[in-house]
Structure formats: C-alpha cells, structure tokens
mmCIF file of C-alpha atoms in Angstrom:
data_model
loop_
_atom_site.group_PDB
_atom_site.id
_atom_site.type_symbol
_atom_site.label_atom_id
_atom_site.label_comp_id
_atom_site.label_asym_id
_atom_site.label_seq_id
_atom_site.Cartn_x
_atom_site.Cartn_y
_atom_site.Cartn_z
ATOM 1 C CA UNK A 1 83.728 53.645 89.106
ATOM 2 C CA UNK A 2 83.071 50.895 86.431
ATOM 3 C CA UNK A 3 83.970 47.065 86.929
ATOM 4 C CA UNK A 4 87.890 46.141 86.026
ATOM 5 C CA UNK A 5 88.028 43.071 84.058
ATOM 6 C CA UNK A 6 90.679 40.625 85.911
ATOM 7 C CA UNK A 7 92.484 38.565 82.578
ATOM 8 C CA UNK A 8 93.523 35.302 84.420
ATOM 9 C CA UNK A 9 96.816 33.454 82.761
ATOM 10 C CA UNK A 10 98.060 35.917 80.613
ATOM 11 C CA UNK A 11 101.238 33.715 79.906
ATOM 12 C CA UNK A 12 100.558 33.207 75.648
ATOM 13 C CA UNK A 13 97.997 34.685 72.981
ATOM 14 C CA UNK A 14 95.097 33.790 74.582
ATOM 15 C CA UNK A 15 95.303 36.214 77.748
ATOM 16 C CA UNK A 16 96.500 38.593 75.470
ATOM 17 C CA UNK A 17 94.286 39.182 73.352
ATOM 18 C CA UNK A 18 91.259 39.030 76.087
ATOM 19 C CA UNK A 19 93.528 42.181 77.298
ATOM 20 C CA UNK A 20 93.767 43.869 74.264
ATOM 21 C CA UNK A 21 90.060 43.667 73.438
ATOM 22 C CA UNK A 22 88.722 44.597 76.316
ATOM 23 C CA UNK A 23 91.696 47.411 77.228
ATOM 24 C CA UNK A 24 91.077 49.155 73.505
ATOM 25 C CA UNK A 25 87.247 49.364 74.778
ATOM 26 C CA UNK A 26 88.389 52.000 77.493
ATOM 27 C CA UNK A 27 87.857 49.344 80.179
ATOM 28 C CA UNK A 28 90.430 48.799 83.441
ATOM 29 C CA UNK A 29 92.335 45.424 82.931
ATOM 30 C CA UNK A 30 94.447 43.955 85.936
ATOM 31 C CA UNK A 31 96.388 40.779 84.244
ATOM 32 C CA UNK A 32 96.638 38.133 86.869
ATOM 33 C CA UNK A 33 99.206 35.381 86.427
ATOM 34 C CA UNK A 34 101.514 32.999 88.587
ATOM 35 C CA UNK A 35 104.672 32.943 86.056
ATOM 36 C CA UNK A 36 106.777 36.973 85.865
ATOM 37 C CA UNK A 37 107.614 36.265 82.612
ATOM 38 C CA UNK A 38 103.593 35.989 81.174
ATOM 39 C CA UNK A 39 103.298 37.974 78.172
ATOM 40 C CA UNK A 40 100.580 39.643 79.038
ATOM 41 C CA UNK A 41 102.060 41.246 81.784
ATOM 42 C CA UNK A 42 104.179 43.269 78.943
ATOM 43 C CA UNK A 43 100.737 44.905 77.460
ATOM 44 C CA UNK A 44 100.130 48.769 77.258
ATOM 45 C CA UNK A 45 96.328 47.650 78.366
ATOM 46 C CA UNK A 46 96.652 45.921 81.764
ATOM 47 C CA UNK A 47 98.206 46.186 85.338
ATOM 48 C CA UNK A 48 100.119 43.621 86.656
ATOM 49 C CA UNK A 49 99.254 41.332 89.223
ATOM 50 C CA UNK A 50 101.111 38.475 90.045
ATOM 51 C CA UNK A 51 99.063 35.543 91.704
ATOM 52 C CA UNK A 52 99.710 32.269 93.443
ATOM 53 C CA UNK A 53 99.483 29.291 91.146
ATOM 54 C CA UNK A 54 95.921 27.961 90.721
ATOM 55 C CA UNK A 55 97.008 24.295 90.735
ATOM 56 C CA UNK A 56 99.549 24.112 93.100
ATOM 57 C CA UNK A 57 97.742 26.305 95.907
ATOM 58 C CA UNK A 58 94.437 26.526 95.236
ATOM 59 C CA UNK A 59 93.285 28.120 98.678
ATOM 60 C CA UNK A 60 95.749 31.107 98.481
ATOM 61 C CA UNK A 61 94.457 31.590 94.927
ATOM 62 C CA UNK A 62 91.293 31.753 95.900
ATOM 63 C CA UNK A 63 92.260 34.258 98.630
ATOM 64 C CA UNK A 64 93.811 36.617 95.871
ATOM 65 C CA UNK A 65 91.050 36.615 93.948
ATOM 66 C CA UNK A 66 88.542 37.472 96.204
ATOM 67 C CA UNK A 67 90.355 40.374 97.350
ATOM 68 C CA UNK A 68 90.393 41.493 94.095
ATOM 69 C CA UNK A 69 86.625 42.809 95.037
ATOM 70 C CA UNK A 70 84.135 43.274 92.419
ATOM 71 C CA UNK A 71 85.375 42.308 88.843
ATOM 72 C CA UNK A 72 84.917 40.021 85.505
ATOM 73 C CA UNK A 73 87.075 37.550 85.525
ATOM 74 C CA UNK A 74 88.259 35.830 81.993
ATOM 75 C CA UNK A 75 90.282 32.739 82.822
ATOM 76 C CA UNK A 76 91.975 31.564 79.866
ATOM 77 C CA UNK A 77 92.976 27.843 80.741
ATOM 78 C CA UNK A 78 90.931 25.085 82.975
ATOM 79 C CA UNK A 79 93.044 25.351 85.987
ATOM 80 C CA UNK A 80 91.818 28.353 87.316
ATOM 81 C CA UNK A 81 88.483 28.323 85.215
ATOM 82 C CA UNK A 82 87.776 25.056 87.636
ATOM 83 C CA UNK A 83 89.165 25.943 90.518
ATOM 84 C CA UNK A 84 87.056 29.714 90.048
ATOM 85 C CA UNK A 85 83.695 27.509 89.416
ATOM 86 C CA UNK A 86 83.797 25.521 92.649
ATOM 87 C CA UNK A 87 83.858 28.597 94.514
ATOM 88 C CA UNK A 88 82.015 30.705 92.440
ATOM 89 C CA UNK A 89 79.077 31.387 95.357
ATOM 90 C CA UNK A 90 81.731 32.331 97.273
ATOM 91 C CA UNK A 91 83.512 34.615 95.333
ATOM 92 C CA UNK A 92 82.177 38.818 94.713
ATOM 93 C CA UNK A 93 83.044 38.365 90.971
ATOM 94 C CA UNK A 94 80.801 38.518 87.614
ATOM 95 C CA UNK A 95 81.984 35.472 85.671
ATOM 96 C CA UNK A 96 81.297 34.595 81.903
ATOM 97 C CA UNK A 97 81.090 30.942 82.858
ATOM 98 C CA UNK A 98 77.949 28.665 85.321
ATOM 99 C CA UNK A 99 79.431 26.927 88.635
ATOM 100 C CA UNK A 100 80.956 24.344 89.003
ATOM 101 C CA UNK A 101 77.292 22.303 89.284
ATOM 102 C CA UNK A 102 76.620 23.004 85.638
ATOM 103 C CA UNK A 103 80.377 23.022 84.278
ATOM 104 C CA UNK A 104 81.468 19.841 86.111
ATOM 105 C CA UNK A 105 79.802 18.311 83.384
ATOM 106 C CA UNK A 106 80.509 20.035 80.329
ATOM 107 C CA UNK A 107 84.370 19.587 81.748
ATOM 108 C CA UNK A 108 83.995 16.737 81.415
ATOM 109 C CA UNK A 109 85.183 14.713 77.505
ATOM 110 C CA UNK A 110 83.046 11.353 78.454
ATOM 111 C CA UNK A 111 79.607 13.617 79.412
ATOM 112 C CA UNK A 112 80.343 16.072 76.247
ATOM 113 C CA UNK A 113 80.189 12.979 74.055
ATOM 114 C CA UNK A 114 77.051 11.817 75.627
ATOM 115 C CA UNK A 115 75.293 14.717 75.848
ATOM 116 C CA UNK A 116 75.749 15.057 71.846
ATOM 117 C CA UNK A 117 74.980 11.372 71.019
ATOM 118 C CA UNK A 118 71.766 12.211 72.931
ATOM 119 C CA UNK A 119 71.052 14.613 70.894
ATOM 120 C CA UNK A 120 72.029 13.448 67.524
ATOM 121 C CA UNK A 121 74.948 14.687 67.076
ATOM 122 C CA UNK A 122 77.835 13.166 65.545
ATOM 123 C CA UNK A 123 80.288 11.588 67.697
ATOM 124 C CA UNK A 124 83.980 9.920 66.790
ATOM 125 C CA UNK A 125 83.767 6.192 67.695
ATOM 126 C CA UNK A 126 84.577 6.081 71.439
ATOM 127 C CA UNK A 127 84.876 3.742 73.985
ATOM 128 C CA UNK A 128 85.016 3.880 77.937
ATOM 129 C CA UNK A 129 87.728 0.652 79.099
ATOM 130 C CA UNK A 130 88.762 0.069 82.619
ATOM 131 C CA UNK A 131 91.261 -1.955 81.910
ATOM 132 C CA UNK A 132 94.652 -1.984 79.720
ATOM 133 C CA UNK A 133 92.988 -5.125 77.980
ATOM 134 C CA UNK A 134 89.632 -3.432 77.612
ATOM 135 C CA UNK A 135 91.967 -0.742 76.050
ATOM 136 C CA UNK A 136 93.250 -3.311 73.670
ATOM 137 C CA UNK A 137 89.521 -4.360 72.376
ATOM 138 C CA UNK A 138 88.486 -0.927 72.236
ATOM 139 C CA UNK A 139 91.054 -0.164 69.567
ATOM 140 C CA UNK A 140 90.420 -3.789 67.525
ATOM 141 C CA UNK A 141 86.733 -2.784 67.360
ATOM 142 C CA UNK A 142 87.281 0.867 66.053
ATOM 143 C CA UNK A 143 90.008 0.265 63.812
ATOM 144 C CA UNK A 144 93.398 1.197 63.980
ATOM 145 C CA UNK A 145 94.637 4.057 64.584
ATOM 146 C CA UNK A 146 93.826 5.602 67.771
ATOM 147 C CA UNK A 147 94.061 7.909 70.126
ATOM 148 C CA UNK A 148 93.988 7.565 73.511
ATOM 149 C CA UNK A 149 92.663 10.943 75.547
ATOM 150 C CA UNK A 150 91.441 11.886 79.137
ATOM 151 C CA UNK A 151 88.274 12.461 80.829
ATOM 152 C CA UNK A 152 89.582 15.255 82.647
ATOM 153 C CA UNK A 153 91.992 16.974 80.373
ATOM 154 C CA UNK A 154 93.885 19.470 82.597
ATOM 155 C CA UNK A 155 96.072 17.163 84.653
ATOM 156 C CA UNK A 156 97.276 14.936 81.793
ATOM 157 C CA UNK A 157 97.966 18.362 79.946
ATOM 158 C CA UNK A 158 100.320 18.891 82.685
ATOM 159 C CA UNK A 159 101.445 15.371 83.011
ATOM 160 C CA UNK A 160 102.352 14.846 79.351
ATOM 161 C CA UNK A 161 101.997 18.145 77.474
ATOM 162 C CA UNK A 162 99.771 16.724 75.157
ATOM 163 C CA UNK A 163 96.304 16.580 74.243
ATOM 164 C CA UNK A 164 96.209 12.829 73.657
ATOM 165 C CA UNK A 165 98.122 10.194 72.662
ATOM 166 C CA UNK A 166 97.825 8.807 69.184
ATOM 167 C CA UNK A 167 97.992 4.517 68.779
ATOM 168 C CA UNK A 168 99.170 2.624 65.453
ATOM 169 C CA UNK A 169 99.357 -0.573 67.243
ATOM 170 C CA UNK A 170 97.014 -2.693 70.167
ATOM 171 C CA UNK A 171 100.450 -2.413 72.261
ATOM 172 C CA UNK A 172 100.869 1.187 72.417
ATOM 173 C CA UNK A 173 97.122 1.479 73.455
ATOM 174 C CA UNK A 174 97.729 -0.398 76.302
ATOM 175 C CA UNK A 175 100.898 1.315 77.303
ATOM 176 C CA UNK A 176 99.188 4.627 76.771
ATOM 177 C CA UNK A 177 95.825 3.473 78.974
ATOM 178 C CA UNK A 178 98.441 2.578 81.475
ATOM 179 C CA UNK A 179 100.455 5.699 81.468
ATOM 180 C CA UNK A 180 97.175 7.988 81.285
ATOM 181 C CA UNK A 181 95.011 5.391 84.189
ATOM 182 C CA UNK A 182 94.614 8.070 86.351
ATOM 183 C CA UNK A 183 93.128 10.428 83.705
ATOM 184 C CA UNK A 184 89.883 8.007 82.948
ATOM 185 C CA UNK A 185 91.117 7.284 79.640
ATOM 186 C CA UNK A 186 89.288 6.890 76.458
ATOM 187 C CA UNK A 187 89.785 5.286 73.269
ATOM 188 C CA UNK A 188 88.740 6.791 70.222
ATOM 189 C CA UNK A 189 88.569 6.365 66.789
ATOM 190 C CA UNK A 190 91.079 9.239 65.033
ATOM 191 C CA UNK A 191 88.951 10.764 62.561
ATOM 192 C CA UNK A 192 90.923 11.274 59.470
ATOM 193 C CA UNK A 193 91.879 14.286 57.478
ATOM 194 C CA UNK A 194 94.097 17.415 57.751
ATOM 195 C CA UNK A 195 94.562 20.530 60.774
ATOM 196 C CA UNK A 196 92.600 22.297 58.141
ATOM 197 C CA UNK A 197 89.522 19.731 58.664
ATOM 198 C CA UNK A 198 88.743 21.148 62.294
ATOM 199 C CA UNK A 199 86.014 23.781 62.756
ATOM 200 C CA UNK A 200 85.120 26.439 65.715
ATOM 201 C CA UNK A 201 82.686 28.017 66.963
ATOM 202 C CA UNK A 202 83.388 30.541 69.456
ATOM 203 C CA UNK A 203 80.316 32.059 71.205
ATOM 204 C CA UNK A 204 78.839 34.076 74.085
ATOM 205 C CA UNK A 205 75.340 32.988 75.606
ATOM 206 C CA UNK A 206 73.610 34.876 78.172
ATOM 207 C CA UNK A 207 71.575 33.410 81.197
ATOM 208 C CA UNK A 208 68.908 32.616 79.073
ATOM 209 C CA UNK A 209 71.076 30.931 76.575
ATOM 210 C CA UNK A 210 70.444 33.559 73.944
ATOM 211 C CA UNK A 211 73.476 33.960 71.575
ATOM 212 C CA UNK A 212 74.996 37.320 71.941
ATOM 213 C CA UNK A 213 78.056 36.595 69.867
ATOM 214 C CA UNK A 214 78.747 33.746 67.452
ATOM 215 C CA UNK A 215 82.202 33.461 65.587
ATOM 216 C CA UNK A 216 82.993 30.233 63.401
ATOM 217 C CA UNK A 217 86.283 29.455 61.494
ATOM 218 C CA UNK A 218 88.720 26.609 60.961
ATOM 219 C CA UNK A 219 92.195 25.765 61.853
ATOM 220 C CA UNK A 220 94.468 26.059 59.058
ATOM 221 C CA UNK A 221 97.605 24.484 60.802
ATOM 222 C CA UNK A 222 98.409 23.512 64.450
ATOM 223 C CA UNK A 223 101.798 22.744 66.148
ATOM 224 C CA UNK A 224 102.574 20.307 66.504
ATOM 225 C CA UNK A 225 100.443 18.850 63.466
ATOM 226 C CA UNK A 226 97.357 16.279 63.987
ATOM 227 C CA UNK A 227 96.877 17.027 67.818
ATOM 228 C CA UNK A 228 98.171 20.360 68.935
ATOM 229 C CA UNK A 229 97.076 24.090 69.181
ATOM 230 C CA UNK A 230 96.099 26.607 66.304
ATOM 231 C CA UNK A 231 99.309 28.184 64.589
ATOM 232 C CA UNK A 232 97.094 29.629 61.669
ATOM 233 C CA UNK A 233 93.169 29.709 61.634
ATOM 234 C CA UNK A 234 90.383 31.000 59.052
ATOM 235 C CA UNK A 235 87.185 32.976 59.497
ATOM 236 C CA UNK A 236 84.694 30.319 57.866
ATOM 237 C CA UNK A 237 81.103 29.949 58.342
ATOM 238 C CA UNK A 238 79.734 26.693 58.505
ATOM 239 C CA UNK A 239 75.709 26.829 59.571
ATOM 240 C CA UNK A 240 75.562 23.211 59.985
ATOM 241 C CA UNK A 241 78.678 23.932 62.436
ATOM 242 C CA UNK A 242 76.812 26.604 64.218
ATOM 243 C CA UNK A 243 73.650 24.865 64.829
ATOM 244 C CA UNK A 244 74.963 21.675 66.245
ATOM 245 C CA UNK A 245 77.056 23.818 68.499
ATOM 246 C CA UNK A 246 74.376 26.247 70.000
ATOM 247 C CA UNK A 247 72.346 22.617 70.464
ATOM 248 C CA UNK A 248 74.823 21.096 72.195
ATOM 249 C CA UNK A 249 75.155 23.995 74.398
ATOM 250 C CA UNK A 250 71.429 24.510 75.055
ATOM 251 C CA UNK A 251 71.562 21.000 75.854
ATOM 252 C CA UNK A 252 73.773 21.186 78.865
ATOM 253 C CA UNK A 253 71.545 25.238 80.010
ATOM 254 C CA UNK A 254 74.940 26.239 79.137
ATOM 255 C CA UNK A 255 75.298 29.747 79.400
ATOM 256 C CA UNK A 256 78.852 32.152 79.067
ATOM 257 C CA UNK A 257 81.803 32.628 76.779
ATOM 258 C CA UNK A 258 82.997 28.703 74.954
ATOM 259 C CA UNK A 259 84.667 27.324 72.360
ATOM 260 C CA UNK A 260 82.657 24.043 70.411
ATOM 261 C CA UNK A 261 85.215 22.424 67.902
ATOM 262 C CA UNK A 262 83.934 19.317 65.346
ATOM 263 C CA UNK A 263 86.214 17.900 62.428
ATOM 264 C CA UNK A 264 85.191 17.350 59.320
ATOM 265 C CA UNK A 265 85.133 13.562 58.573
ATOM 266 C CA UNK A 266 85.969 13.241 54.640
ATOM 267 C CA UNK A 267 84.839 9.840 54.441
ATOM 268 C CA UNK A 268 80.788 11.054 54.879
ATOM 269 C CA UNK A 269 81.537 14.955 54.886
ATOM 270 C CA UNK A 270 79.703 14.735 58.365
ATOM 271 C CA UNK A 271 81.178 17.385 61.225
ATOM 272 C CA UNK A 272 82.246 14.923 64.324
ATOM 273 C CA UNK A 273 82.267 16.927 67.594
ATOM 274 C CA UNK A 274 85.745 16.876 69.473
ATOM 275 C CA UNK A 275 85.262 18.630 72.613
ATOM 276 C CA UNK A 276 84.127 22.070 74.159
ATOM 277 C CA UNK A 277 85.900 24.506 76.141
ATOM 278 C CA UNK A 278 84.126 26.038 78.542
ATOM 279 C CA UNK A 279 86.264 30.014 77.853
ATOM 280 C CA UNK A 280 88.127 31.526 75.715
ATOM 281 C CA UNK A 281 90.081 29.556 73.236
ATOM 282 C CA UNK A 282 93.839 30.332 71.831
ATOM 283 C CA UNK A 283 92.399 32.132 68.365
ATOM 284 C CA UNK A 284 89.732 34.069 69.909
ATOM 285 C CA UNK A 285 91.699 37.219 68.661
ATOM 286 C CA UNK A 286 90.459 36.419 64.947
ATOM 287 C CA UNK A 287 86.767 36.321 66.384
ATOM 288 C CA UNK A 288 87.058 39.860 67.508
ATOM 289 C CA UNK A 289 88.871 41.016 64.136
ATOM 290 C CA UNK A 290 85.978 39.571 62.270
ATOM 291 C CA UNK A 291 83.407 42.113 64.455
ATOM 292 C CA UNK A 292 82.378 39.274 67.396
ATOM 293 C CA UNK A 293 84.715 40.941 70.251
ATOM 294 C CA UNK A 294 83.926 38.302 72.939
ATOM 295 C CA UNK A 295 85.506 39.537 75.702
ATOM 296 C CA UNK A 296 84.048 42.842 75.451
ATOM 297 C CA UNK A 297 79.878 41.061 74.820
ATOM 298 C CA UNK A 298 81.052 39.449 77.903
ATOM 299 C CA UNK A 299 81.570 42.011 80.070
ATOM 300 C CA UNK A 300 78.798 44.396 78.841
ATOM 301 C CA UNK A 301 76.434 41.545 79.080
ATOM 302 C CA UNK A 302 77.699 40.852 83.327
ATOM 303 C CA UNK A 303 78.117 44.690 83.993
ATOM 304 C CA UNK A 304 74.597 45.544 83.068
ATOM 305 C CA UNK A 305 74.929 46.712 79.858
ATOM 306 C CA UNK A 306 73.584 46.136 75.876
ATOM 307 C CA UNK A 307 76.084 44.668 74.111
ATOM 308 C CA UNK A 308 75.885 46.077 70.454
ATOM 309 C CA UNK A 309 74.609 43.669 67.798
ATOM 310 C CA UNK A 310 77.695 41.570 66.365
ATOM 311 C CA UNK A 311 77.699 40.169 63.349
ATOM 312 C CA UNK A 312 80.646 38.240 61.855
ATOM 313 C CA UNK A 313 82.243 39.304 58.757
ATOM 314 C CA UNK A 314 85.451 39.094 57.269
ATOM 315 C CA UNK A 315 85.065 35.476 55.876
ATOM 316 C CA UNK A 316 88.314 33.914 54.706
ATOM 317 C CA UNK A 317 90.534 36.751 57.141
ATOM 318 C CA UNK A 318 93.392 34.459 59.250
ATOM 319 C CA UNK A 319 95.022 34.988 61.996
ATOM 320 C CA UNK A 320 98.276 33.276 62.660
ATOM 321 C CA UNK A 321 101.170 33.790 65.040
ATOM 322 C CA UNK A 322 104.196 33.970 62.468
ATOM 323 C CA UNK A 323 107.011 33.570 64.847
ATOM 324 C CA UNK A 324 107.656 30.619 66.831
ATOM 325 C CA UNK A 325 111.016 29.066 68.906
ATOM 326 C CA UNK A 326 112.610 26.702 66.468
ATOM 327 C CA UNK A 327 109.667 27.079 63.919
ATOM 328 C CA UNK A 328 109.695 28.291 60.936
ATOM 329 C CA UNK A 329 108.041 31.926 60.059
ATOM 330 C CA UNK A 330 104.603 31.641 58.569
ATOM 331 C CA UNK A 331 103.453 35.719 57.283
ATOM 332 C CA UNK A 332 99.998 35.309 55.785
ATOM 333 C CA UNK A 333 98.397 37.038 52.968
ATOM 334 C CA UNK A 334 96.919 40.282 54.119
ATOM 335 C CA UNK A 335 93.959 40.740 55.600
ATOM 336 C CA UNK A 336 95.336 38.751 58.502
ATOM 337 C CA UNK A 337 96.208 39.001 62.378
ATOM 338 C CA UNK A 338 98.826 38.474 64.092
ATOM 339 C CA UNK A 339 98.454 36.695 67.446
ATOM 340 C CA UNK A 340 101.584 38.686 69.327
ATOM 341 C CA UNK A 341 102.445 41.681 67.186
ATOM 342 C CA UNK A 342 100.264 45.132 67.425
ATOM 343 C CA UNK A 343 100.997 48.472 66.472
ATOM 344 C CA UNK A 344 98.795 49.889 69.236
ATOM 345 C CA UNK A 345 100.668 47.523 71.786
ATOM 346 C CA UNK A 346 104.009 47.177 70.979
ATOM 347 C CA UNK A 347 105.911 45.604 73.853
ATOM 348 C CA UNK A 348 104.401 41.975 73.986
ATOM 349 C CA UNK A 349 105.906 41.670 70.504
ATOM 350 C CA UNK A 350 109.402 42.682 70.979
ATOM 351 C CA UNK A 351 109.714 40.744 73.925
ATOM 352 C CA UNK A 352 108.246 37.849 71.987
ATOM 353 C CA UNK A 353 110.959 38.437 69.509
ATOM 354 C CA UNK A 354 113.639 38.866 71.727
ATOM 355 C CA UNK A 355 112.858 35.026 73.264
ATOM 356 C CA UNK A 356 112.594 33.920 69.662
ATOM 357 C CA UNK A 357 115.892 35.325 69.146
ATOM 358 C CA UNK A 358 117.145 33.880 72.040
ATOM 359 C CA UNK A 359 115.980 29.914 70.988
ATOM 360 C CA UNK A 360 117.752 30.566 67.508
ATOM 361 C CA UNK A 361 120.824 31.397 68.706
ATOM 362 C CA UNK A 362 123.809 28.149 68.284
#
C-alpha cells in the first residue's frame, strides 16, 4: 500500500491546494485540521480528520499524529510545522522539512537576516533594541517610517493578526516595541514600493540540497495592502531572485519544501530579502500550474521515488482568489488560477461562496 500524504491546516488556499495537487496525482490524502469548518475538509481529494489544536495542546497533537503511522506530512502554517520539528525523531513520518535543530534557526527573522548579511546578501536596515527607548533610536537612525516585526512570528500572528506593525512616528515605535516585547521585536527600515515589488521563490531541495523544483513569481496585490497575504500573484522569473535564494538556503544545509521572498528596492533596483518560510506558502497553487507541482516533488522525493524533471513555464500566468468577505471581486485575464474554485473539485468553492454570500448580506 503506498504512503498517504497527511495535509495539516487545511482551513484556507494553502491546504487546499497541497490537497488538490497531490490528490489529482492518484495519491491518498487525509486532511488534518483542528477547526470543522476548514475548507479543505470540503475537497473531493482528501478524508477528513479532525485534530486537536497544535498550539493550544501540543502533546495530544502530537499523539494524533503519530498514530497516523507512516505518512508525509505537509503542514501549511508554523504552528504545527514547529511543534512537528521538535519531535520529528520521535515521530514515524517522512517530512519535507529538517528538525527542529536545523529549522530553529531558519524560524527564526533575526538569524535569517544574519545568515544573508553573511553572505552578501541584501538586507532591509534592521536593528535588534531591548528597550522601548532603544526602539526609539533604532527608528531615528533608519529613517522614518518603520515597521516594527517579531523574531518569532507565529505568536504575534496570533496576538495581533498581523505581520508587523508599521511606524510614522518615534512614539508609535515605542508603543509598538512595548505591545510586541514578548515577541523580540525588531525595527526595520520599510523598504519602499508597491505589493507588486515583492518576489518568491518557492522551491523543493533534497537532503543534499539539490533543487528538485524551483518556482519564482511576484505578488501582484495583497490584503490588506503593504503588509498582508497574496490576493493576486504572477509567474515571473527573476535569476538574480533565484540565486540569492538557493544561497541563502545552502547557507543554513537547508533542505525541504520553502518559500524565500525579497522586495524590490526602487531606489537601487537591488532585491532586499524579507523572510523565509520554512513550507508551503499561500500561492503555491500558481507554482504547480506553471509545471513545479511541489507537493507532489515532495512526496516522490520522501517515498523513494524520481520526481520527473520540472521546469517552470507559463511566465506572466496569475493566480488570484477573486472572491473575498467584504472585498471586492478581482477575475483576472485568462490564463489564470483561481485559488478556491475548480471544476474537478467543486465543493470547496460553493461553500466558499456561500460564506461570501453570507458576509454581504445587510
């Protein structure tokens, strides 16, 4: 019997379209989430397992997902990619991601900086305070504005459902450093220029850090503008992009599925690294469209298998999820993909229209 693939928060676009790629491929997919209402739960391609939640009991989640036996697990946020990493030696899964002694740093936004200043690549402004008046110098020595943004990333998420918090004056740097103390925060200079200034590249390394699978593109628009997540992105390569991503990885002995992002500073046309994600990212959908099905190099490459050669094509193809709550519509010229709706897979779209329904009703 071959390995299931276990698709791990399955609530939004991400999980589902890790499900769809890897179900269409003819492989078993159980979707494992904490929340009944995920979306991916809805999907033609996966069973549905409901699981306790990573961040709130941790040992119980653990306990599910070991008895889950033998399978490739794709966690699609850092709760339960972390909590997975620190007990990866412990666990009977085949996991597109190192343990927690390797990923510890590369989760973290202070060591990802370092690591590419060390190796020359370019960097936003950024320092390291320890104080709400450190905070305050920071900013005067970069130059206003700011933003202010965690070390660790996943419990400020939570805390303030946001990625960071952006500073016009030396008093709302200090009230942000003292909201966000407990996240080790940084202050760092806000790189100008539009959503459509940030680049990707999505890739798969094996152990040996060869690149099975490289996708690159650019956002075209996030919600909420200037520091949010992808509402319509671009298949765009950038070589210069590429190479200072695979170097950054290599310089950690990264190996396993991530997401490298740099923006594109229009004062010196230099790409300034912003962070990496250590899994799959919201967009990866457009990767596989464009003939680099990550998901599916993935689990060839952990089950034992040759993952075809993939080359990326379909430069200037979008993807784009057209319906948001209290958002307007964005349809994109064809050829484009849609981050919810599928022919092949019908249900996670009419329940996603159904809840948009809901939100517009008076």
């Amino acid at each position: 019997m071959s390995v299931a693939a276990a698709v791990i928060d399955v609530g939004w676009v991400n999980g589902l379209a890790a499900i769809r790629s890897l179900g269409r491929a003819g492989i078993r997919v159980l979707a494992v989430d904490h929340r009944p209402s995920a979306l991916g739960f809805r999907s033609r391609y996966a069973e549905r397992f409901l699981c306790p939640d990573p961040r709130a009991y941790e040992t119980r989640f653990v306990a599910f997902v070991r008895a889950l036996g033998e399978v490739v697990v794709f966690p699609t946020h850092d709760d339960s990619l972390n909590v997975l990493a620190q007990y990866l030696d412990d666990l009977p899964v085949l996991a597109p991601f190192p343990a927690w002694d390797l990923l510890e740093g590369v989760q973290s936004k202070r060591t990802q900086l370092e690591q590419a200043a060390q190796l020359g690549i370019d960097t936003p402004h950024t320092r390291y305070p320890s104080t709400a008046d450190e905070a305050r110098t920071a900013a005067e020595e970069i130059g206003l504005p700011v933003l202010v943004k965690p070390e660790h990333p996943v419990g400020f998420k939570h805390r303030f459902r946001r990625q960071a918090f952006r500073c016009d004056s030396l008093d709302d740097v200090a009230t942000a450093f003292t909201n966000a103390e407990e996240f080790a925060p940084m202050v760092q200079q806000l790189v100008p220029g539009g959503d459509d200034t940030l680049y990707t590249v999505g890739s798969y390394l094996d152990r040996d850090g060869r690149a099975l699978g490289i996708f690159c593109g650019r956002k075209l628009l996030q919600t909420p503008p200037g520091i949010g997540t992808c509402r319509v992105g671009e298949a765009v390569w950038v070589q210069e992009v590429v190479d200072d991503a695979l170097r950054l990885l290599g310089g950690f002995g990264y190996h396993g599925l991530s997401q490298v992002e740099f923006k594109r500073d229009p004062r010196d046309g230099r790409y300034k690294l912003m962070e990496i994600n250590a899994r799959l990212w919201q967009w990866h959908g457009l990767a596989t469209a464009c003939g680099v099905d990550l998901p599916r190099i993935a689990y060839e490459d952990l089950t034992g298998a040759t993952p075809a050669d993939a080359k990326m094509n379909g430069h200037g193809k979008r993807w784009a999820i057209t319906l948001l709550p209290g958002e307007r519509p964005l349809p994109q010229r064809p050829p484009y993909v849609d981050a919810v709706f599928a022919l092949d897979d019908a249900k996670p779209g009419l329940v996603h229209l159904a809840r948009v329904a809901r939100r517009a009703l008076p």
